[in-house]
XYZ file of C-alpha atoms in Angstrom:
535
model
C -0.126 0.158 0.025
C 1.033 3.295 -0.785
C 1.368 5.365 2.687
C 1.711 9.222 1.848
C 2.895 10.215 5.199
C 3.630 13.300 4.659
C 1.231 14.969 1.750
C 2.164 16.246 -1.276
C 1.135 19.450 -0.022
C -0.903 22.366 -2.232
C 1.350 25.026 -2.196
C -1.071 27.606 -3.190
C -0.644 31.301 -2.908
C -3.013 34.070 -4.289
C -2.466 35.897 -7.436
C -0.980 32.459 -8.819
C -2.021 29.408 -11.516
C -1.047 25.417 -10.755
C -0.162 23.123 -12.620
C 0.806 19.344 -11.908
C 4.576 18.572 -12.772
C 5.333 14.385 -12.374
C 8.079 13.269 -10.076
C 9.002 9.935 -9.967
C 5.746 8.393 -11.751
C 3.764 10.681 -8.931
C 2.226 14.084 -9.652
C 3.126 17.035 -7.378
C 1.532 20.727 -7.417
C 3.887 23.106 -8.708
C 3.653 26.825 -8.578
C 3.444 29.289 -11.309
C 3.423 32.818 -12.206
C 0.633 34.055 -13.947
C 0.865 36.710 -16.675
C -0.483 39.097 -14.785
C 1.599 38.401 -11.330
C 5.234 38.227 -11.828
C 8.003 39.233 -9.249
C 11.191 38.671 -8.495
C 12.134 37.342 -4.636
C 13.094 40.268 -2.409
C 17.012 41.845 -2.601
C 17.089 40.732 1.125
C 15.799 37.489 0.469
C 17.954 36.968 -2.877
C 21.207 38.031 -1.060
C 20.453 35.516 1.818
C 20.302 33.036 -0.451
C 23.119 33.749 -2.199
C 25.727 34.103 0.725
C 24.452 30.665 1.639
C 25.068 29.277 -1.529
C 28.758 30.552 -1.829
C 29.197 29.325 2.085
C 27.998 25.936 0.500
C 25.284 25.362 3.382
C 22.514 25.754 0.596
C 22.483 22.423 -0.699
C 20.040 21.054 -3.399
C 21.058 17.195 -3.721
C 20.313 14.333 -1.266
C 22.877 13.058 0.706
C 23.222 9.376 -0.027
C 26.482 7.266 1.670
C 28.141 10.239 2.081
C 27.981 11.649 -1.074
C 25.687 14.299 -1.937
C 23.251 13.220 -5.277
C 20.686 14.073 -7.758
C 17.372 12.078 -7.999
C 18.485 8.842 -10.310
C 15.930 10.586 -13.038
C 16.895 13.985 -12.767
C 13.714 15.364 -11.254
C 13.349 18.191 -9.058
C 11.140 20.333 -6.918
C 10.767 24.184 -5.849
C 11.202 25.202 -2.401
C 9.417 28.399 -1.640
C 9.586 31.296 1.000
C 6.242 31.514 2.258
C 6.260 34.905 3.246
C 6.614 35.755 -0.841
C 5.833 32.806 -2.655
C 9.005 33.071 -4.809
C 11.275 30.068 -5.191
C 14.310 29.679 -3.593
C 15.701 26.186 -4.874
C 15.024 23.004 -6.974
C 16.094 20.168 -5.049
C 16.265 16.482 -5.990
C 13.149 14.891 -5.888
C 14.119 11.620 -4.686
C 11.849 8.166 -4.654
C 12.371 4.777 -3.755
C 15.310 3.659 -5.321
C 17.409 6.769 -4.122
C 15.844 5.383 -0.272
C 17.042 2.021 -0.645
C 20.489 3.199 -1.755
C 20.183 5.436 1.139
C 19.259 2.557 3.228
C 21.980 0.399 1.982
C 24.293 2.936 2.784
C 23.395 3.345 6.415
C 23.165 -0.551 6.862
C 26.975 -0.765 5.755
C 27.899 2.316 8.138
C 26.054 0.519 10.926
C 28.542 -2.446 11.171
C 31.316 -0.336 12.042
C 29.905 3.056 13.584
C 27.889 0.672 16.239
C 31.809 -0.469 17.029
C 33.214 2.891 17.756
C 33.729 3.755 21.272
C 30.992 6.207 22.832
C 34.287 8.356 23.588
C 34.651 8.704 19.387
C 31.246 9.080 18.985
C 30.713 11.738 21.315
C 33.881 13.669 20.018
C 32.635 13.597 16.588
C 28.704 15.098 17.718
C 30.429 17.831 20.066
C 32.554 18.957 16.595
C 28.852 18.813 14.920
C 27.454 20.716 17.603
C 30.430 22.887 17.600
C 29.943 23.562 13.679
C 26.085 24.407 14.180
C 26.744 26.953 16.487
C 29.670 28.774 14.493
C 26.819 28.766 11.624
C 24.251 29.550 13.382
C 23.470 32.878 11.488
C 23.391 31.481 8.475
C 21.082 28.604 9.242
C 18.715 30.872 11.008
C 18.809 32.773 7.828
C 18.212 29.709 6.128
C 15.252 28.789 8.112
C 13.745 31.972 7.860
C 14.100 31.670 4.087
C 12.428 28.113 3.682
C 9.640 28.308 6.637
C 9.081 31.835 7.236
C 9.162 32.103 11.156
C 11.259 35.517 12.321
C 14.938 35.622 12.059
C 14.937 35.969 16.309
C 12.972 32.584 16.361
C 15.181 30.845 13.942
C 18.007 31.844 16.248
C 16.143 30.473 19.034
C 15.735 27.080 17.339
C 19.096 26.826 16.081
C 20.175 27.198 19.725
C 17.465 24.661 20.551
C 18.404 22.044 17.408
C 22.223 22.327 18.362
C 21.200 21.301 22.271
C 20.220 17.912 21.256
C 23.391 17.388 19.473
C 25.568 18.483 22.777
C 23.451 16.903 24.946
C 23.723 13.577 23.127
C 27.566 13.719 22.818
C 27.649 14.117 26.933
C 24.757 11.530 27.155
C 26.700 9.022 24.717
C 29.031 8.211 27.376
C 26.540 7.483 29.814
C 24.651 4.412 27.964
C 25.426 2.080 31.030
C 24.501 -1.641 31.379
C 23.356 -3.771 34.694
C 24.749 -6.286 36.702
C 21.956 -8.626 38.190
C 22.578 -10.675 41.190
C 22.039 -14.223 40.180
C 19.762 -16.913 41.839
C 22.779 -19.410 41.698
C 26.587 -19.055 42.471
C 28.052 -20.032 39.465
C 26.080 -17.674 37.247
C 26.770 -14.214 36.590
C 23.727 -12.126 34.558
C 24.472 -9.265 32.786
C 22.160 -6.294 31.126
C 23.623 -4.639 28.042
C 22.240 -1.780 25.925
C 23.012 -1.866 22.160
C 22.154 0.177 19.093
C 18.829 -0.595 17.569
C 20.116 -0.374 14.156
C 19.181 1.555 11.085
C 16.714 4.315 11.981
C 14.414 5.850 9.512
C 13.463 9.441 10.759
C 10.744 11.219 9.195
C 10.623 15.064 10.185
C 8.174 17.923 9.666
C 8.032 21.920 8.293
C 7.491 23.508 11.401
C 11.248 23.258 13.135
C 13.536 21.933 10.131
C 16.264 21.327 12.332
C 15.091 20.958 15.716
C 12.843 18.045 14.840
C 15.902 16.173 13.133
C 18.557 17.146 16.046
C 16.077 15.475 18.668
C 16.375 12.582 16.725
C 19.686 11.902 15.283
C 21.374 13.127 17.947
C 20.656 10.512 20.032
C 20.394 7.907 17.834
C 23.944 8.473 16.661
C 25.179 8.916 20.401
C 23.533 5.057 20.498
C 25.039 3.977 17.573
C 22.813 3.687 15.363
C 22.845 5.332 11.592
C 19.773 7.041 10.416
C 18.126 7.845 6.929
C 16.095 11.541 7.087
C 13.302 11.989 5.382
C 12.890 16.110 5.711
C 9.406 17.860 4.427
C 9.256 18.666 1.150
C 8.403 22.258 2.296
C 11.555 23.016 4.215
C 14.674 20.243 2.976
C 17.120 23.065 2.773
C 18.197 23.235 6.758
C 18.100 19.055 7.199
C 20.687 19.473 3.966
C 22.907 22.252 5.826
C 23.068 20.199 8.783
C 23.807 17.187 7.315
C 26.498 19.369 5.492
C 27.725 20.691 8.416
C 27.840 16.906 10.009
C 30.291 15.621 7.481
C 32.655 18.757 8.274
C 32.572 17.652 11.718
C 33.954 14.072 10.638
C 30.759 11.884 11.011
C 31.380 9.106 8.909
C 29.625 8.563 5.240
C 26.830 6.433 5.407
C 26.067 7.338 9.194
C 23.694 10.320 8.541
C 21.655 10.125 5.034
C 18.833 12.859 3.277
C 16.286 11.972 0.725
C 13.733 13.864 -0.279
C 11.030 14.388 -2.756
C 8.480 11.858 -3.116
C 7.077 10.831 0.220
C 4.779 8.012 -1.014
C 7.930 6.236 -2.524
C 10.275 7.113 0.007
C 7.831 6.178 2.896
C 7.126 2.816 1.289
C 10.977 2.176 1.287
C 11.442 3.062 4.688
C 8.575 0.678 5.835
C 9.362 -1.981 3.623
C 13.057 -2.548 4.514
C 14.141 -5.158 6.694
C 17.266 -3.530 7.120
C 15.328 -0.444 9.020
C 14.659 -1.399 12.660
C 13.310 1.637 13.823
C 10.861 4.638 12.607
C 10.991 7.905 14.535
C 8.425 10.366 13.385
C 6.710 14.084 14.135
C 3.333 15.150 12.560
C -0.196 14.285 12.109
C -1.962 11.776 14.028
C -3.390 10.600 11.095
C -0.155 9.500 9.828
C 1.273 8.257 12.445
C -1.637 5.330 12.674
C -0.467 4.769 8.861
C 3.122 4.468 10.056
C 2.066 2.259 13.069
C 0.427 -0.308 10.411
C 2.971 -0.369 7.785
C 5.853 -0.719 10.295
C 4.090 -3.923 11.592
C 5.071 -5.994 8.082
C 8.740 -6.043 9.648
C 7.781 -5.465 13.555
C 9.861 -2.185 13.557
C 9.944 -0.080 16.723
C 8.652 3.246 16.189
C 8.270 6.318 18.235
C 5.787 9.093 17.237
C 5.370 12.626 18.322
C 1.678 13.399 17.012
C -0.511 16.010 16.852
C -1.970 18.309 19.639
C -5.006 20.097 21.309
C -2.916 21.799 24.019
C -5.233 23.391 27.003
C -4.110 26.171 28.784
C -5.818 26.769 31.904
C -5.841 30.305 33.707
C -7.346 29.957 37.253
C -8.970 33.033 38.951
C -5.781 33.162 41.348
C -2.893 33.495 38.477
C -1.213 36.571 38.009
C -2.838 37.914 35.275
C 0.407 39.580 33.868
C 2.341 36.439 34.316
C -0.516 34.217 32.509
C -0.945 36.690 29.688
C 3.023 36.594 28.962
C 3.010 32.857 29.232
C -0.064 32.466 27.193
C 0.549 34.568 24.074
C 4.405 32.628 24.272
C 2.530 29.227 23.922
C -0.110 30.169 21.617
C 1.724 32.898 18.723
C 5.117 31.490 18.890
C 5.841 30.269 15.253
C 2.335 31.564 14.162
C 0.583 29.165 16.079
C 2.629 26.283 13.682
C 3.493 23.868 16.570
C 2.391 21.012 17.932
C 2.361 22.290 21.810
C 0.572 25.366 21.069
C -2.124 26.576 23.479
C -4.913 25.317 21.180
C -7.834 25.960 23.662
C -7.505 28.663 26.486
C -9.770 27.677 28.995
C -10.215 30.520 31.793
C -12.145 30.673 34.835
C -15.238 33.397 34.952
C -13.813 35.670 37.899
C -10.847 36.690 35.901
C -12.564 36.120 32.275
C -13.087 39.471 31.394
C -9.899 40.831 32.564
C -7.780 38.289 30.723
C -9.553 38.879 27.653
C -9.137 42.265 27.543
C -5.226 41.756 28.802
C -4.453 39.456 25.919
C -6.398 41.689 23.683
C -3.855 44.600 24.551
C -0.820 42.279 23.855
C -1.608 40.542 20.776
C -2.847 44.224 19.196
C 0.922 45.289 19.667
C 2.399 41.894 17.341
C 4.274 43.022 14.337
C 3.797 40.589 11.122
C 5.764 40.411 8.343
C 8.803 38.902 6.928
C 10.920 37.322 9.137
C 13.844 39.062 8.047
C 12.038 41.936 8.945
C 12.985 44.660 12.085
C 10.857 43.664 15.158
C 8.449 41.213 13.247
C 7.300 38.838 15.664
C 4.866 36.497 13.320
C 5.633 35.624 10.364
C 3.642 33.670 7.584
C 1.535 30.453 7.960
C 3.485 27.804 5.424
C 0.869 27.776 2.816
C -2.497 28.358 1.668
C -4.164 25.426 2.847
C -2.924 26.165 6.599
C -4.867 29.569 6.022
C -7.745 27.909 4.355
C -7.897 25.561 7.470
C -7.818 28.608 9.810
C -10.727 30.510 7.695
C -12.707 27.305 8.084
C -12.408 26.773 11.908
C -13.195 30.270 12.383
C -16.058 30.494 10.128
C -17.583 27.162 12.379
C -16.789 28.968 15.382
C -18.480 32.369 14.687
C -21.719 30.609 13.362
C -22.084 28.760 16.364
C -22.106 31.770 18.878
C -17.834 33.014 19.052
C -17.358 36.498 18.545
C -13.883 37.744 17.140
C -12.503 40.513 19.288
C -9.479 41.156 17.059
C -7.956 39.615 13.860
C -10.044 36.769 11.902
C -8.989 37.724 8.643
C -6.118 37.457 5.919
C -3.573 40.179 6.732
C -2.888 43.157 4.298
C 0.381 41.687 3.506
C -1.031 38.910 1.685
C 0.186 35.761 0.692
C -0.385 33.430 3.586
C 0.163 36.478 6.600
C -2.855 36.311 8.762
C -4.204 38.628 11.624
C -3.529 37.546 15.025
C -6.550 36.518 16.216
C -8.692 36.607 19.667
C -12.040 34.628 19.745
C -13.942 34.807 22.598
C -17.322 32.705 23.563
C -15.674 29.594 22.321
C -16.997 26.371 23.800
C -15.916 23.024 23.567
C -17.954 21.662 20.769
C -17.072 23.872 18.384
C -14.426 22.567 15.816
C -11.892 24.994 16.850
C -11.626 23.128 20.244
C -11.606 19.753 18.694
C -9.109 19.965 15.828
C -5.535 21.377 16.036
C -6.016 24.875 14.655
C -1.709 25.378 13.877
C -2.607 29.080 13.252
C -1.954 32.361 15.174
C -6.024 32.281 16.938
C -6.598 32.210 20.525
C -9.763 30.638 21.538
C -11.034 31.604 24.791
C -13.339 29.297 27.230
C -14.948 30.076 29.996
C -15.221 27.672 33.178
C -16.191 27.679 36.967
C -14.762 25.149 38.766
C -11.088 23.383 39.020
C -13.502 19.662 38.332
C -14.745 21.607 35.157
C -11.462 22.653 33.917
C -10.275 19.304 33.814
C -12.689 17.753 32.329
C -12.909 19.801 29.655
C -9.095 19.809 29.231
C -9.456 15.822 29.037
C -11.950 15.620 26.286
C -9.968 14.859 23.573
C -7.771 11.882 21.901
C -4.702 14.675 22.206
C -2.463 14.345 24.711
C 0.441 16.346 24.348
C 0.978 19.728 25.633
C -1.102 21.644 28.671
C -0.641 24.580 30.543
C -1.792 25.728 34.087
C -1.388 29.277 35.338
C -2.501 29.729 39.021
C -0.886 30.841 42.345
C -1.835 28.002 44.473
C 0.842 25.305 44.883
C -1.684 22.531 45.814
C -4.104 23.466 42.885
C -0.774 23.115 40.653
C -0.265 19.541 42.055
C -3.631 18.474 41.658
C -4.340 19.583 38.120
C -1.013 18.451 36.658
C -1.729 15.015 38.378
C -4.583 15.366 37.005
C -4.325 16.209 33.172
C -3.966 13.387 30.830
C -0.989 14.763 28.960
C 2.820 14.524 28.805
C 3.676 17.780 29.131
C 2.599 20.435 31.962
C 3.933 23.779 31.968
C 2.952 25.529 35.406
C 3.241 29.444 34.969
C 5.426 29.128 32.154
C 4.465 29.076 28.254
C 7.795 27.470 27.129
C 8.554 24.499 28.341
C 10.644 22.214 25.884
C 14.520 21.825 26.836
C 16.927 19.387 25.478
C 17.411 18.023 29.303
C 13.550 17.020 29.792
C 11.700 13.943 28.000
C 9.250 15.614 25.174
C 6.308 13.141 24.221
C 2.316 12.644 24.498
C -0.224 10.198 25.867
C -3.221 8.873 24.219
C -3.375 9.418 20.435
C -0.578 12.167 20.388
C 2.393 9.669 20.247
C 4.240 6.702 21.530
C 7.862 7.297 23.072
C 10.028 10.403 24.517
C 12.412 12.680 22.598
C 15.321 14.712 24.647
C 16.545 13.991 28.147
C 18.434 10.668 29.201
C 15.151 8.775 28.554
C 15.011 9.825 24.865
C 18.375 7.398 24.316
C 16.248 4.545 25.276
C 14.313 4.892 22.595
C 17.229 3.706 20.214
C 18.705 1.104 22.332
C 18.061 -2.825 22.470
C 18.156 -4.350 25.820
C 20.308 -7.656 25.892
C 20.509 -10.254 28.656
C 23.678 -12.252 29.132
C 23.728 -15.084 31.397
C 27.514 -16.665 32.271
C 27.080 -20.046 33.332
C 30.129 -22.421 34.952
C 31.575 -19.465 36.823
C 32.925 -21.885 39.583
C 34.758 -24.019 37.272
C 38.430 -23.629 35.734
């Protein structure tokens, strides 16, 4: 079966026409300018792209077995700047054959990489981290160019993403086994931890670096090799980070990158018995397909899937802290994160004050191209994302919700959307049931702590959640009652490389980051030594 686990996305923009372009026997929607609307890429973006190309960080080929490679049939797809709709680069459109070769390269490299000492792997990962930090500005520019987030946020992502490589370099030397007291005197019992094997890492577009390093760092630290499949919307950051991995001295075949035809790449990863684990960040629907597809070869699977994060504001919360934390949790990356505050539950005693305060904060948010000074919100990734936001708002307002700010496309055009605040939302509206993935803050009213917990848990998702209260007792009660893998108390940005990240229910399996994240890439082997009392 064909599993389109990263959709061949329709990159629609206003005033544009569309045509179907074949890519490796599949059809991709590609953007073409109409005669009445021809626009060159902005000088700022063009200058950035030129500088990145001259630095060697703007790569357009895949990486297979340590060699940069075009697609075997010569097909390419375009990468666009979501802030302008303009083409940045044509990248190799790879498919099943290239992926199988990448898997073979990773499998061959595993035979030697898994036998290197932890100290050697640690040193190479540390060199990779140093190079990522040395090229922080260029990498941040690349993220803003292909993903659209403000440059300051992109720099933050480089710091965050690189931290997983640094942490993995440190933890590589701390993958310990055990000695178990034996029940018989002539036996010795050992537990060894060994790398699982070749890993297929499938990453999304919203954090083009961090979602890769969060997977590849621990995999390499444990002795695994990887085949990375980045999103076709944002592959350039992945390729740049792979170039730096090569410069760090990580051996050929240990890190491979293929991108292009998502269904073919996915089928190859799922079918190969040489791939022993899949790690995926993306939608719940796609995660379910991956679980089903992985059953054929009984691969290990770790999944970080969609969320529906509640952000609960209690009457006793510090209003300033609550507003600051909620805005950070909601509007970071234009609302395009799996742990964004999707439903803002406000207790009735503070509801009106909070609505007024968050309205004031949102009104001051500057929207624009991520390279522009003072911008805190960039564009949404594509037209489909804008249309989803519009659909959810139409449903909410038709059922009684009130837009008190925003609620429409921004005057900048393209895929820019106004920061939006909506009041009188209830938990039955689609905007409360589905992941918005846009800059919309829906405010729901509740009366009691018990009611808030019930509303918060009334979803199949269970990734991120947030509480704002000045009561220590309440913070413990509610944190323990929430059915979520992550809980932030009086804080809106809680992700860190030293803590486990992951969800419960249909938000996924396994954890990333921290010492617990390394366990996802290790097999436990029990060894029993007998006849120990004999010469």
